[in-house]
Coordinates of C-alpha atoms in Angstrom, one line a residue:
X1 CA 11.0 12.7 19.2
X2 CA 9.7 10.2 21.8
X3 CA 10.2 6.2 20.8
X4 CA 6.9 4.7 19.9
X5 CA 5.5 3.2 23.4
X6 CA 5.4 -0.6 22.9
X7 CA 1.9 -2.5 23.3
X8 CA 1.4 -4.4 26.1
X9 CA 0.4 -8.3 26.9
X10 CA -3.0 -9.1 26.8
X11 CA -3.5 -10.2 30.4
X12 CA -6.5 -12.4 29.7
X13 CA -4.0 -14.8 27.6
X14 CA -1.1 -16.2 29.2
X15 CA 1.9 -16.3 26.8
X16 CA 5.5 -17.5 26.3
X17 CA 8.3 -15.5 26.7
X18 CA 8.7 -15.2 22.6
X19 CA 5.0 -14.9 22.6
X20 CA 4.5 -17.6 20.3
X21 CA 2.3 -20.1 21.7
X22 CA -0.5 -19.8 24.0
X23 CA -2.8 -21.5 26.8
X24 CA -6.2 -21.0 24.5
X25 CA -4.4 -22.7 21.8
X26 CA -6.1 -26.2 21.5
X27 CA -5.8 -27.9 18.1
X28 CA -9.2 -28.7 16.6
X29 CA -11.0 -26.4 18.3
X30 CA -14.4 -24.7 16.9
X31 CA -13.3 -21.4 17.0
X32 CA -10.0 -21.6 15.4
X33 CA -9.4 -20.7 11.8
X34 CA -6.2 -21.3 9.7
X35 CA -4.2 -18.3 8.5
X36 CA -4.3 -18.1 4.6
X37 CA -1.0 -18.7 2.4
X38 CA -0.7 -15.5 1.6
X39 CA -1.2 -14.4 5.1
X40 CA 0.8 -16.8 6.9
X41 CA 3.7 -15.6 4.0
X42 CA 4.0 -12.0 6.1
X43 CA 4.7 -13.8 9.0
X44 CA 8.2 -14.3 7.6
X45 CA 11.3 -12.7 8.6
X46 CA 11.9 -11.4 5.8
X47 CA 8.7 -10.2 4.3
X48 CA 7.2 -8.6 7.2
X49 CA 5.0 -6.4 5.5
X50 CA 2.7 -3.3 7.4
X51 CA 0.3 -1.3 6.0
X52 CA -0.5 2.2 7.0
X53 CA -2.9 4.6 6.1
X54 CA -2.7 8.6 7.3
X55 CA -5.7 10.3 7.4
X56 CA -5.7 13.9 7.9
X57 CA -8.4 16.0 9.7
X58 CA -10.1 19.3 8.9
X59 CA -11.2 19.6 12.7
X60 CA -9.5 18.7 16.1
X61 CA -9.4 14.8 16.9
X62 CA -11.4 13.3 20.1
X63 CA -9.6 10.4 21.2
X64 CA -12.8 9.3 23.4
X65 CA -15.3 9.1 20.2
X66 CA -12.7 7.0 17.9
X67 CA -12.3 4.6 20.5
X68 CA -16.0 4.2 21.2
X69 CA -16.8 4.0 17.5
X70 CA -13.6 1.5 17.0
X71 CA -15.4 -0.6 19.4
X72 CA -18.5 -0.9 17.2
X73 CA -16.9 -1.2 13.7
X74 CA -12.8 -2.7 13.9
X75 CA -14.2 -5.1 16.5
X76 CA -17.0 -6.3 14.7
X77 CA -14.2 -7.9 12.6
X78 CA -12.9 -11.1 13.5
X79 CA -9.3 -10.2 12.2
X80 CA -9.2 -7.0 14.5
X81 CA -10.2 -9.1 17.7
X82 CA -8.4 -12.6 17.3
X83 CA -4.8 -13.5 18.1
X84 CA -2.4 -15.1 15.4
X85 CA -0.9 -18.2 17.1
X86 CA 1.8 -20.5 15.7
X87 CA 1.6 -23.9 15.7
X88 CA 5.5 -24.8 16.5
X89 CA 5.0 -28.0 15.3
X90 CA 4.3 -27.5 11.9
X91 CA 4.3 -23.6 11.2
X92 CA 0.6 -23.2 10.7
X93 CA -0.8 -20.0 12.5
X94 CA -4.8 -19.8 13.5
X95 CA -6.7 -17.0 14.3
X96 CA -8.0 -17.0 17.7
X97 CA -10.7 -15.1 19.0
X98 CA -9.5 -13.1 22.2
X99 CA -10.6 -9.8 24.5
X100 CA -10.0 -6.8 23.4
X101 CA -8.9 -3.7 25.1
X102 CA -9.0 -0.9 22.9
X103 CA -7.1 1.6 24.9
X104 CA -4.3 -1.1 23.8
X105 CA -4.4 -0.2 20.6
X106 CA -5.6 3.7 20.5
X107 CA -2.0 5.4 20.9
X108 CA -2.5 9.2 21.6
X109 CA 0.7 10.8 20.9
X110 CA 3.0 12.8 23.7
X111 CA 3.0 16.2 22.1
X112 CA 5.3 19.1 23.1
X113 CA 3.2 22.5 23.5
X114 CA 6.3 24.6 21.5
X115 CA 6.7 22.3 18.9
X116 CA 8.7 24.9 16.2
X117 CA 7.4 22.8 13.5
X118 CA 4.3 20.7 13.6
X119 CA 4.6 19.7 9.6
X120 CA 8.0 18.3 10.7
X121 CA 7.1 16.6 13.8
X122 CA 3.9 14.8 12.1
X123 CA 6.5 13.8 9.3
X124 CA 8.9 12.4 12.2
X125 CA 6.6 10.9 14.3
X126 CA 4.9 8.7 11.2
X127 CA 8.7 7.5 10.0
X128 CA 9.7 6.3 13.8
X129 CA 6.6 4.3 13.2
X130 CA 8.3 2.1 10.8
X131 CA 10.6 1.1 13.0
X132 CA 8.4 -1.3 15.4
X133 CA 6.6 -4.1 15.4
X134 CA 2.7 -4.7 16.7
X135 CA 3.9 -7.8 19.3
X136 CA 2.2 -10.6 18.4
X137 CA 0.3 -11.5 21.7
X138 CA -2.4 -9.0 21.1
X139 CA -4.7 -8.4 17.2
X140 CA -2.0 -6.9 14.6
X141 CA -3.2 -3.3 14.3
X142 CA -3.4 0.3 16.1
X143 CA -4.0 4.1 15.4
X144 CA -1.8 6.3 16.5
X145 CA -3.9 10.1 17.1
X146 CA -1.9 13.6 16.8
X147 CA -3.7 15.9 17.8
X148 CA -1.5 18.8 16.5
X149 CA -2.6 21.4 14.1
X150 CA -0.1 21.6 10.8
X151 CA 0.0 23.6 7.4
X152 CA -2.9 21.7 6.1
X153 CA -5.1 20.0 8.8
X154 CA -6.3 20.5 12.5
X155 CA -5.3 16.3 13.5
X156 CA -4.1 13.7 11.9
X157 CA -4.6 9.4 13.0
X158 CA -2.1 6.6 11.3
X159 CA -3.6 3.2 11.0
X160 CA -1.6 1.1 11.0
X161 CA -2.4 -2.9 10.2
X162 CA -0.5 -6.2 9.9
X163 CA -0.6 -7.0 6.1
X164 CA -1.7 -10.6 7.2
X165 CA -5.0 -9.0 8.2
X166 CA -5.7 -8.1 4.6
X167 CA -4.4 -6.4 1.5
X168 CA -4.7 -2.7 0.8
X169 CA -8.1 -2.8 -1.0
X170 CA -9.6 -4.9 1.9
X171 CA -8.4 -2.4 4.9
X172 CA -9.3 0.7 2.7
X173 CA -12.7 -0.4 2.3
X174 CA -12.6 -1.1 6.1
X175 CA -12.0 2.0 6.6
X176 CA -14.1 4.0 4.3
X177 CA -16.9 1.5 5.3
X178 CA -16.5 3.5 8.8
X179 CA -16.9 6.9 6.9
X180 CA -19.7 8.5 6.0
X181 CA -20.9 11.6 3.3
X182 CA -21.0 15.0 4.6
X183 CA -23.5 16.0 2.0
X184 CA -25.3 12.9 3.5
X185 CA -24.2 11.4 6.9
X186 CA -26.4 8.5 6.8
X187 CA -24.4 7.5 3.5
X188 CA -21.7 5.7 2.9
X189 CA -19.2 7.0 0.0
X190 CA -18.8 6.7 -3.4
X191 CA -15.6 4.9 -5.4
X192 CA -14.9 6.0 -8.6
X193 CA -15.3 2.6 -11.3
X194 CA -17.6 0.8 -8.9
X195 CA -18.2 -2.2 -11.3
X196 CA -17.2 -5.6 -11.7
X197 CA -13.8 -6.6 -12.9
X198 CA -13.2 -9.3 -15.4
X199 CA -10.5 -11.2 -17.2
X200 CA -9.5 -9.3 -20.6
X201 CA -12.0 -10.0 -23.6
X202 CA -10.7 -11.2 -26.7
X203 CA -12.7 -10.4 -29.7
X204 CA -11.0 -11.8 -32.9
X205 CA -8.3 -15.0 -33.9
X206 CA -5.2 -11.7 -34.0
X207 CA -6.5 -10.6 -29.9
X208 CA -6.4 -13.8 -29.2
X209 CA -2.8 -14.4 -30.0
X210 CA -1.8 -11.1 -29.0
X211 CA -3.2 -11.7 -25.7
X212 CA -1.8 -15.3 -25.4
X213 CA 2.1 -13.7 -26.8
X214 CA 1.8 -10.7 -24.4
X215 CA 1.3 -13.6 -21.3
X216 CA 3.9 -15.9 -22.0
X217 CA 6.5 -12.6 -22.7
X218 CA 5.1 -11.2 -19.3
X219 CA 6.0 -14.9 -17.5
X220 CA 8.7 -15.6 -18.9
X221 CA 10.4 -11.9 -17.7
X222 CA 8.5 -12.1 -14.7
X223 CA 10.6 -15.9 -14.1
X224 CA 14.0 -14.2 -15.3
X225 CA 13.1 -11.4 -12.5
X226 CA 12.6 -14.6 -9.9
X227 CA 15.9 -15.8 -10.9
X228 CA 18.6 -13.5 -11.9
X229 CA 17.5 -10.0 -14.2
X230 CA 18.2 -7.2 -12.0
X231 CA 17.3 -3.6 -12.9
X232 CA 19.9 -0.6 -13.2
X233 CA 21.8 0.4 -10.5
X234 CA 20.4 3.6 -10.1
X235 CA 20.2 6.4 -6.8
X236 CA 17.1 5.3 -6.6
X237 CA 17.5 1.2 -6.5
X238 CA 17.7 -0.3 -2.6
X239 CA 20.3 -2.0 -1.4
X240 CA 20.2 -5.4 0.6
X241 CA 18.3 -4.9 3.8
X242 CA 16.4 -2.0 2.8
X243 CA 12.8 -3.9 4.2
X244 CA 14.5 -3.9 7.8
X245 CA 14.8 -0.1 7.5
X246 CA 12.9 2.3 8.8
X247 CA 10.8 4.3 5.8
X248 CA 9.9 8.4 5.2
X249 CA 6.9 9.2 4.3
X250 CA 5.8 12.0 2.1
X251 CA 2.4 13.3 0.7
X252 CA 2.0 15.4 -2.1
X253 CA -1.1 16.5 -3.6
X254 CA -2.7 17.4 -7.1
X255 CA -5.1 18.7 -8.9
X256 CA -7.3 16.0 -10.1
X257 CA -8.6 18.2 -12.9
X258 CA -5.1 18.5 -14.2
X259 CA -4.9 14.9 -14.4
X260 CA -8.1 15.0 -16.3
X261 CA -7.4 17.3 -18.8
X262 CA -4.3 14.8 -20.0
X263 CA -6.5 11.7 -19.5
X264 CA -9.1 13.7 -22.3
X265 CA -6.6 15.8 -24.1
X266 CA -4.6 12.5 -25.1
X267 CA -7.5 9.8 -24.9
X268 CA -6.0 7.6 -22.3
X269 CA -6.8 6.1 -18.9
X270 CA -6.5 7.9 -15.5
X271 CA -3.6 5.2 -14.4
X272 CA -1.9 6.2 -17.9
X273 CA -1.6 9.8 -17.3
X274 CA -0.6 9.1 -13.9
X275 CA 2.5 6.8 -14.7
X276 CA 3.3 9.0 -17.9
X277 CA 3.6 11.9 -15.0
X278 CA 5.5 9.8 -12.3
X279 CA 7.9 8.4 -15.6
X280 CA 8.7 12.5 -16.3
X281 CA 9.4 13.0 -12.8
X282 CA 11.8 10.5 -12.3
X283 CA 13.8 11.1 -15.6
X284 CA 14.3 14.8 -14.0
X285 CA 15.1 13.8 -10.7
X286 CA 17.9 11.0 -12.0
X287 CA 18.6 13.9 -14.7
X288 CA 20.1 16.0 -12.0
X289 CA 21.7 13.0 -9.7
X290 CA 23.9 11.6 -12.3
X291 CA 26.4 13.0 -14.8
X292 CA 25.5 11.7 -17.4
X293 CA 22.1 11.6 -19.0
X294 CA 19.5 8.7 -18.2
X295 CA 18.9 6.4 -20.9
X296 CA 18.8 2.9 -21.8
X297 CA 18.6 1.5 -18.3
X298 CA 15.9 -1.0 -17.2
X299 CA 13.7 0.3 -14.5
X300 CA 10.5 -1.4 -13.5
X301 CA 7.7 -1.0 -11.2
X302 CA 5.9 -4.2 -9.6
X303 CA 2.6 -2.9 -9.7
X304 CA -0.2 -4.3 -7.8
X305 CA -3.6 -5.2 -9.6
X306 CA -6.9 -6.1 -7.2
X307 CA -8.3 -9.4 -8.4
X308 CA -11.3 -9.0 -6.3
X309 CA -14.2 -9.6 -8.8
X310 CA -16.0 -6.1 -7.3
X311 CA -14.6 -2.8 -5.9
X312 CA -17.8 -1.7 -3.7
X313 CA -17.7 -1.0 -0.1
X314 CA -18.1 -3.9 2.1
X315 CA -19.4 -4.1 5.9
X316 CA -17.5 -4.5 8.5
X317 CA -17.8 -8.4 8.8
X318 CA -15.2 -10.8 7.6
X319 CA -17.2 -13.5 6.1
X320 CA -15.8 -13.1 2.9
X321 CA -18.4 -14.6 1.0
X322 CA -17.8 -11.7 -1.9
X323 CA -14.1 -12.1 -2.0
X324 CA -13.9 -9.0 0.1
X325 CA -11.3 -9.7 2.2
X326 CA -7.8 -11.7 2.6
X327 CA -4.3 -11.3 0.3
X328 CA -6.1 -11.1 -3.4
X329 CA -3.6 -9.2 -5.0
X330 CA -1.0 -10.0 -8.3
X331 CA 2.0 -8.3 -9.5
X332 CA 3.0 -7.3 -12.6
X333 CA 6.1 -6.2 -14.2
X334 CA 6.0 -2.6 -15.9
X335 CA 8.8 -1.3 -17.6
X336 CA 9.8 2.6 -17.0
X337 CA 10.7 4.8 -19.6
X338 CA 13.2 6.7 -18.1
X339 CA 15.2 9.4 -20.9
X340 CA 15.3 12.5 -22.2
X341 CA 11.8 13.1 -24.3
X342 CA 11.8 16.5 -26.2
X343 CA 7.7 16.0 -26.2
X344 CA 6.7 15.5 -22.3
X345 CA 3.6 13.9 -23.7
X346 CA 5.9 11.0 -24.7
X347 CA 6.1 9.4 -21.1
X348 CA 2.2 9.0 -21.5
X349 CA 2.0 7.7 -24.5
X350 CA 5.0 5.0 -23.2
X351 CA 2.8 4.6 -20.1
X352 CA -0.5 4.0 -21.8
X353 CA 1.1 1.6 -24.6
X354 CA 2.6 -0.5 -21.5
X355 CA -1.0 -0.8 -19.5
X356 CA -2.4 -1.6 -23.1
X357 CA 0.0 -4.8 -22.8
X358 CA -0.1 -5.2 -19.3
X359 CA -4.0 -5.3 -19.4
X360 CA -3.9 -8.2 -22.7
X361 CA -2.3 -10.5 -20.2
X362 CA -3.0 -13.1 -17.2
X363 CA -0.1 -11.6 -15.5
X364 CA -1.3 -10.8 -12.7
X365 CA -3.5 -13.6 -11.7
X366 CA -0.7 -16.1 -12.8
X367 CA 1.6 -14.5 -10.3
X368 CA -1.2 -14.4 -7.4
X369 CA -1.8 -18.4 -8.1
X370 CA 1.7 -19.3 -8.9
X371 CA 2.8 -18.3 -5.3
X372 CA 0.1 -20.0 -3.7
X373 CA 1.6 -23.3 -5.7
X374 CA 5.0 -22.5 -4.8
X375 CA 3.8 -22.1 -1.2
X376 CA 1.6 -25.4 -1.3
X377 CA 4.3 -27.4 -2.7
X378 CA 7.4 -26.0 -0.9
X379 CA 6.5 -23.9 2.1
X380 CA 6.1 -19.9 3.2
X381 CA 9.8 -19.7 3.2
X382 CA 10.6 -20.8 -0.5
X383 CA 7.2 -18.8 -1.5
X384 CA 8.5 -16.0 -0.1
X385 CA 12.4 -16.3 -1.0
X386 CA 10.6 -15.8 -4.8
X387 CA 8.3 -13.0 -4.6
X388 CA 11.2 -10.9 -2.0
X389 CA 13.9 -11.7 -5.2
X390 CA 11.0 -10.2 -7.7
X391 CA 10.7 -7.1 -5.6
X392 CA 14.1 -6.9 -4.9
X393 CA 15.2 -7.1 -8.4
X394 CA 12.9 -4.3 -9.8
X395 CA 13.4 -0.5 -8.3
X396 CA 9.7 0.1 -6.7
X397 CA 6.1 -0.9 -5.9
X398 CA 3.4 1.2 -7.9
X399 CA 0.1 0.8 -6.7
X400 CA -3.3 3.4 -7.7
X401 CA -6.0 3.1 -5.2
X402 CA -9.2 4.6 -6.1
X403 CA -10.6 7.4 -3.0
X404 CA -14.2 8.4 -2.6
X405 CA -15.7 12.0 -4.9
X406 CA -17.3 13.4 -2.1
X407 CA -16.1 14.7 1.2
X408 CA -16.7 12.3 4.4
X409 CA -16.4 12.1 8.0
X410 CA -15.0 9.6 10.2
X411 CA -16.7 9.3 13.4
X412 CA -18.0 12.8 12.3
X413 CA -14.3 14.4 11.5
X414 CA -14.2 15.8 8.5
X415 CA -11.2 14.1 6.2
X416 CA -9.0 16.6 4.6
X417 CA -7.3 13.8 2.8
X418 CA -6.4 9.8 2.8
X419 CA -3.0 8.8 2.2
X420 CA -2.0 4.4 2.4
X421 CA 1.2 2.8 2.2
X422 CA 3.4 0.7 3.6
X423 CA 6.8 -0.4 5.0
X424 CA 8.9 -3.6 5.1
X425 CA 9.1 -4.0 1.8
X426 CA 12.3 -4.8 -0.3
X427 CA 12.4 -1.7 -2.4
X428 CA 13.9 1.7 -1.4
X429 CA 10.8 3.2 -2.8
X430 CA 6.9 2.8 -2.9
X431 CA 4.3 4.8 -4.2
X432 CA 0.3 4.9 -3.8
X433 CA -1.7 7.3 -5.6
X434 CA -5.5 7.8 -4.3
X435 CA -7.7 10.2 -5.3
X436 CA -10.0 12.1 -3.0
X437 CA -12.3 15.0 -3.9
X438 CA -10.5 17.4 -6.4
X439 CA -7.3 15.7 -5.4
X440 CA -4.5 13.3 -6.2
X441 CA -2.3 12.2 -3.7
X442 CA 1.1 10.8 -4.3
X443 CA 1.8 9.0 -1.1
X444 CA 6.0 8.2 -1.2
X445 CA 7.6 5.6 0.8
X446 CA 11.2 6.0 1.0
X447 CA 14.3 4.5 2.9
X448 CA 16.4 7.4 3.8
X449 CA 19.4 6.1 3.4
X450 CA 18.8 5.3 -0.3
X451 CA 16.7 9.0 -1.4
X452 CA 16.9 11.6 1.2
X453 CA 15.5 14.1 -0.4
X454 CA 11.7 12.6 -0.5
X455 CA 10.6 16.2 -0.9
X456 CA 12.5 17.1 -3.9
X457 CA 11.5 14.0 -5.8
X458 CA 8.2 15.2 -5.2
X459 CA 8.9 18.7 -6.9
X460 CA 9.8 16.8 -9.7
X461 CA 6.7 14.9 -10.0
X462 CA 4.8 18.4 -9.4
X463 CA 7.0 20.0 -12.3
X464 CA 6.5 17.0 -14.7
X465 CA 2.7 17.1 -14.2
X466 CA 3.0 20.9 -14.9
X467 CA 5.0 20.4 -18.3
X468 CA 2.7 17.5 -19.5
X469 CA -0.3 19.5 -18.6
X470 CA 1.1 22.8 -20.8
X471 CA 2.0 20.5 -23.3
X472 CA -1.3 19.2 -23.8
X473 CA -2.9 22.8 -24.2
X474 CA -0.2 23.6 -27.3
X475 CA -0.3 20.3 -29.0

């Protein structure tokens, strides 16, 4: 396959040979904003985050009407048309507003008439992707178009977006904000839980102190993580320098009735029956990677909690005077259960029984204001040195994303499906699940090196759902 082709200089904006500074860069000027904490932290070496998001298309892709549409949505953004420029002196980086040429940033990809095997290529193509870098002197994102027909859709486009531009919530509703309905094309989609999100409510003197005890228990593992508890050692646990590696991504689908019917048949949350399914599936594929049973090992997920105060689709301004867009995100610690459970339906009831926890607790938000502290006090570097050792020590990123219920269009291509991750991180493995329609997508991140078999991890998870899902129907 053909290297991604590298993004050229801006050649409105003279730059340094590094790229770092440049001749519009005037301190004090009207113009310039400051980059966030939390943005200026994915600036570092080491925590170089990307997000990317693969959209798949029921009919062929026209390169000319995405870039003419791009113009009049992305653009609109300040984010998507403004340099980030360090400040050598002190580290700070500004956003500064800069021309745009979109055919910079449209990639159409180089595609071999007798491709044998399209699925493959697609596959191939998004993976080399993780191993590059949007340069610097020109706005952090790009969309790469392939228009090749596979197993499942006529086209399909990867954005791909700077994580210092925003966090996945942000983007996604960027992007959906650039969809419309195909039942109505003047309308923009519908999100599943479209209401306002609050701290927990405590109700009596025993919530109270069980939501004060599950806190401190949640800070107090969360500081251990910082400092020295590692998980398991496991074929699924990254090695040092797995965030410079390049990633595989896999998408698998479901049925989002069959998710359903366990949500109803055991009286739990769509995120419960979720995890319960991804727990099963990774007892079976350990079960058959090791010799000896799992059991007893500790395996967590960071999961990533939105602390936006709404989930509703924003415009394509940056304003932010909802909250709508920058780094508001905060981790949380969730243990797996991963051993042998005669009843499948155990690893939901683990799952929900976790969340329950999870959910009586400032976890999250302590995490998202404790960094900003740590990066206050001490800098990006030590900020970062903590939340990397976090990630590091615990054996993947979890994160649920909810899709819209109704097919769209984007720029009048009907969307087969929406798949987000990302790459850079410090884990050998990542998953998103998004619903779309009558679908589930489990979108897998995966360094190679560590799992290279992406697609029979995701037979498991297929397998486990199906076990869970009988179970319910004989219980």
């Amino acid at each position: 396959m053909d290297s991604i082709p590298s993004l050229n200089t801006l050649g409105s904006i003279r730059t340094t040979k590094n790229g770092e500074t440049f001749e519009s860069f005037k301190k004090g000027a009207d113009h310039e904003q400051p980059l966030s904490p939390m943005a200026r932290m994915f600036h570092e070496p080491d925590f170089n985050f990307y997000i990317i998001c693969i959209m798949g298309f029921k009919t062929k892709l026209s390169p000319d009407v995405f870039k003419e549409n791009l113009v009049h949505t992305f653009l609109k953004n300040r984010r998507f048309s403004s340099l980030q420029v360090m400040d050598k002196e002190n580290g700070s980086m500004k956003w500064i507003p800069t021309h745009v040429n979109i055919d910079d940033h449209v990639i159409i990809a180089k595609l071999n008439p007798n491709i044998k095997s399209p699925d493959k290529f697609v596959e191939n193509y998004i993976s080399n992707i993780s191993r590059s870098h949007i340069e610097i002197t020109k706005p952090l994102w790009d969309l790469h178009l392939l228009d090749i027909k596979t197993s499942e859709v006529e086209g399909t486009c990867v954005f791909r977006f700077h994580h210092s531009l925003g966090d996945g919530i942000s983007l996604m509703n960027l992007l959906l904000a650039s969809t419309r309905k195909v039942s109505d094309p003047e309308a923009l989609p519908t999100l599943p839980g479209n209401k306002k999100l609050g701290a927990a409510k405590v109700a009596s003197l025993w919530s109270t102190l069980s939501f004060l005890w599950n806190t401190c228990v949640a800070l107090f593992m969360f500081m251990l993580t910082a400092v020295f508890l590692e998980d398991t050692k496991t074929p699924m646990k990254g090695s040092k320098g797995v965030e410079h590696r390049a990633r595989r991504f896999v998408v698998r689908s479901v049925s989002l009735d069959d998710i359903k019917l366990v949500k109803r048949a055991m009286n739990v949350t769509f995120n419960d029956a979720v995890l319960g399914v991804t727990q099963a599936g990774f007892y079976r594929y350990l079960d058959n990677k090791t010799t000896d049973s799992p059991h007893n090992m500790r395996f967590r997920a960071t999961t990533i909690f939105n602390l936006r105060s709404t989930t509703s689709i924003n415009d394509f301004t940056d304003t932010d005077t909802d909250g709508t867009w920058g780094n508001k995100i905060g981790y949380s610690l969730l243990p797996f259960n991963i051993r042998p459970n005669k009843d499948p339906l155990d690893y939901v009831r683990d799952a929900n029984a976790s969340m329950k926890r999870k959910k009586a607790s400032l976890e999250p938000m302590f995490t998202y204001y404790f960094t900003k502290l740590v990066h206050m006090l001490f800098g990006a570097k030590v900020a970062v040195k903590l939340i990397r050792k976090v990630l590091y020590n615990t054996t993947l990123l979890f994160s649920n994303v909810p899709g819209p219920q109704e097919e769209i269009t984007m720029f009048g291509h009907r969307v087969a499906y929406i798949a987000p991750s990302c790459y850079g991180q410090p884990n050998a493995l990542l998953i998103h699940v998004v619903s779309y329609m009558d679908k589930v997508m489990f979108v897998i991140s995966v360094d190679e090196e560590t799992i290279p078999d992406t697609h029979k991890l995701c037979d498991d998870i297929e397998e486990s759902l199906r076990n869970i899902k009988a179970s319910t129907q004989t219980a």
